[in-house]
Rosetta silent file (secondary structure, phi, psi, omega in degrees, C-alpha in Angstrom):
SEQUENCE: MFVITLRFADKTRAGPLMESHNAWISRGFGDGVFLLVGSLQPAAGGAILAHNASRAEIETRLQEDPFVAEGVVQAEILEVTPGRLDERLAFLKA
SCORE:     score description
SCORE:     0.000 S_00000001
   1 L     0.000  149.887 -176.768    0.000    0.000    0.000 S_00000001
   2 E  -133.483  139.800  168.189    1.209    3.522   -0.721 S_00000001
   3 E  -109.956  122.342 -176.099    0.540    6.977    0.621 S_00000001
   4 E  -116.949  129.484  173.096    1.511    9.526   -1.991 S_00000001
   5 E  -108.737  140.434  177.354    1.789   13.239   -1.375 S_00000001
   6 E  -121.787   93.048 -176.512    1.708   15.758   -4.188 S_00000001
   7 E   -92.996  133.364 -178.909    2.957   19.050   -2.718 S_00000001
   8 E   -58.030  131.958  172.490    2.660   22.192   -4.779 S_00000001
   9 L  -108.469  -37.218  178.932    5.921   23.412   -6.272 S_00000001
  10 L  -147.327   79.041 -176.006    4.362   25.934   -8.694 S_00000001
  11 H   -60.013  -26.009 -177.028    0.635   26.269   -8.022 S_00000001
  12 H   -63.813  -19.548 -177.645    0.301   29.082  -10.579 S_00000001
  13 H   -96.419    2.361 -174.099    0.626   26.537  -13.409 S_00000001
  14 L   -70.258  -40.557 -173.106   -2.111   24.192  -12.139 S_00000001
  15 H   -47.789  -57.379 -177.459   -5.139   25.756  -13.865 S_00000001
  16 H   -65.288  -18.134 -176.933   -4.470   24.793  -17.495 S_00000001
  17 H  -100.983   -2.952 -172.816   -3.485   21.247  -16.442 S_00000001
  18 H   -60.180  -43.459 -178.482   -6.407   20.580  -14.067 S_00000001
  19 H   -61.832  -44.551 -179.210   -8.607   18.746  -16.594 S_00000001
  20 H   -72.594  -32.364  174.696   -5.828   16.351  -17.630 S_00000001
  21 H   -63.766  -44.247  178.461   -4.771   15.883  -13.973 S_00000001
  22 H   -65.237  -34.686  175.391   -8.374   14.949  -13.084 S_00000001
  23 H   -65.138  -39.129  177.002   -8.473   12.509  -16.023 S_00000001
  24 H   -62.212  -43.438  177.463   -5.270   10.931  -14.673 S_00000001
  25 H   -61.054  -45.017  179.333   -6.923   10.553  -11.249 S_00000001
  26 H   -59.042  -39.463  177.431   -9.993    8.953  -12.869 S_00000001
  27 H   -62.997  -39.581  178.294   -7.742    6.418  -14.620 S_00000001
  28 H   -59.630  -41.846  176.400   -6.174    5.539  -11.257 S_00000001
  29 H   -70.003  -42.854  179.695   -9.609    4.740   -9.834 S_00000001
  30 H   -61.947  -33.779  178.994  -10.691    2.951  -13.002 S_00000001
  31 L   -80.391   -4.198 -179.980   -7.579    0.771  -12.893 S_00000001
  32 L    76.331   19.799 -178.715   -8.340   -0.198   -9.280 S_00000001
  33 L   -97.449  -42.337 -178.706   -5.122    1.388   -7.970 S_00000001
  34 E   -86.944  132.207  175.988   -6.409    4.526   -6.222 S_00000001
  35 E  -103.724  -30.143 -175.420   -8.546    4.092   -3.106 S_00000001
  36 E  -155.784  139.018  172.329   -8.704    7.709   -1.986 S_00000001
  37 E  -134.856  133.941  179.533   -7.660   11.078   -3.349 S_00000001
  38 E  -155.397  176.140 -177.683   -7.920   14.284   -1.355 S_00000001
  39 E   -92.538  141.531  170.291   -6.483   17.704   -0.693 S_00000001
  40 E   -83.829  132.624 -176.518   -3.656   18.499    1.700 S_00000001
  41 L  -103.488  146.950   -5.689   -4.703   21.373    3.922 S_00000001
  42 L   -88.224  114.253  176.107   -4.377   24.272    3.792 S_00000001
  43 L    46.165   45.001 -176.377   -4.207   24.227   -0.021 S_00000001
  44 L   -97.948   -7.967 -177.070   -0.806   22.525    0.034 S_00000001
  45 E   139.940 -143.032 -177.240   -1.443   19.941   -2.688 S_00000001
  46 E  -140.701  170.138  177.203   -2.964   16.475   -2.669 S_00000001
  47 E  -139.420  149.138 -178.767   -2.674   12.984   -1.259 S_00000001
  48 E  -133.788  136.766  169.495   -3.439    9.566   -2.699 S_00000001
  49 E  -105.655  122.109 -173.928   -3.940    6.191   -1.047 S_00000001
  50 E  -131.108  153.673  175.823   -2.993    3.490   -3.560 S_00000001
  51 L  -155.703 -176.436 -179.892   -2.706   -0.297   -3.695 S_00000001
  52 L    62.780   32.382  178.636   -2.716   -3.188   -6.206 S_00000001
  53 L  -156.697  153.591  174.736    0.545   -1.980   -7.768 S_00000001
  54 L   -81.267  167.150  176.926    4.279   -2.287   -7.213 S_00000001
  55 H   -59.403  -42.312  179.334    6.417    0.697   -6.266 S_00000001
  56 H   -60.606  -40.652  178.299    7.815    0.755   -9.804 S_00000001
  57 H   -66.065  -38.714  177.291    4.280    0.850  -11.214 S_00000001
  58 H   -64.606  -43.807  179.156    3.372    3.696   -8.833 S_00000001
  59 H   -60.556  -43.560  178.483    6.485    5.628   -9.883 S_00000001
  60 H   -64.096  -44.444  179.401    5.610    5.173  -13.562 S_00000001
  61 H   -59.487  -42.766 -179.848    2.003    6.182  -12.933 S_00000001
  62 H   -63.213  -37.016  178.920    3.149    9.342  -11.152 S_00000001
  63 H   -65.172  -20.326  178.940    5.338   10.341  -14.103 S_00000001
  64 L   -85.821   -9.309  177.441    2.166   10.220  -16.226 S_00000001
  65 L   -73.620  122.669  179.399    0.432   12.809  -14.009 S_00000001
  66 H   -56.718  -32.777  178.301    0.521   16.145  -15.856 S_00000001
  67 H   -64.969  -39.192  178.118    1.053   17.948  -12.539 S_00000001
  68 H   -72.598  -48.577 -176.921    4.189   15.901  -11.865 S_00000001
  69 H   -59.084  -33.449 -176.595    5.430   15.996  -15.463 S_00000001
  70 L   -99.712    6.902  175.064    5.084   19.795  -15.633 S_00000001
  71 L    76.041   17.251  176.844    6.531   20.546  -12.183 S_00000001
  72 L   -70.498  -37.499  179.160    3.287   21.777  -10.619 S_00000001
  73 E  -130.620  159.063  169.760    3.775   19.331   -7.729 S_00000001
  74 E  -111.033  129.479 -176.494    6.561   17.281   -6.220 S_00000001
  75 E   -96.215  142.308  171.674    5.573   13.705   -5.434 S_00000001
  76 E  -130.030  133.009 -179.841    6.643   11.665   -2.440 S_00000001
  77 E  -109.830  123.890  173.757    5.829    7.971   -2.136 S_00000001
  78 E  -111.635  120.319  179.072    5.541    6.368    1.277 S_00000001
  79 E   -92.186  128.295 -176.082    5.275    2.577    1.193 S_00000001
  80 L  -121.233  129.436  172.038    3.226    1.157    4.064 S_00000001
  81 L  -101.566  107.714 -177.701    2.979   -2.473    5.119 S_00000001
  82 L   -59.858  132.883  176.656   -0.295   -2.745    7.021 S_00000001
  83 L  -106.792  -67.684  176.340    0.085   -4.376   10.434 S_00000001
  84 L  -112.746  137.721  177.807   -3.138   -3.689   12.312 S_00000001
  85 L  -155.890  160.726  176.211   -6.209   -2.410   10.583 S_00000001
  86 L   -62.649  143.638 -177.180   -9.963   -2.237   10.796 S_00000001
  87 H   -58.354  -25.572  178.382  -11.623   -5.362    9.382 S_00000001
  88 H   -66.909  -16.719  179.600  -13.250   -3.213    6.679 S_00000001
  89 H  -109.047   17.142 -176.755   -9.747   -2.706    5.268 S_00000001
  90 H   -55.527  -29.503 -179.433   -8.648   -6.355    5.463 S_00000001
  91 H   -62.230  -19.695 -179.870   -8.176   -6.418    1.666 S_00000001
  92 H   -74.238  -18.455 -179.800   -5.120   -4.179    2.117 S_00000001
  93 H   -81.525  -17.860 -175.112   -3.215   -6.973    3.892 S_00000001
  94 L   -69.441    0.000    0.000   -3.441   -9.345    0.944 S_00000001
């Protein structure tokens, strides 16, 4: 499982890329990789909870994000091995 942060590096360039960034997010959900996407507060960027992919696949996927490719955000990948979790999230241990 991965926690990914996308911290703004140049927020002024986000507007023209927002539609393609949102399409990239939709693909992540459609591919069954993204579980959650949300905003870092206050207006610091975004965060993604991802699974069903290797670190290499996550890195490749991030390079396809227009925000990453164009330097709007800087991505950080945190790899998490679930130890204890709520039973509703048991699928993350597999």
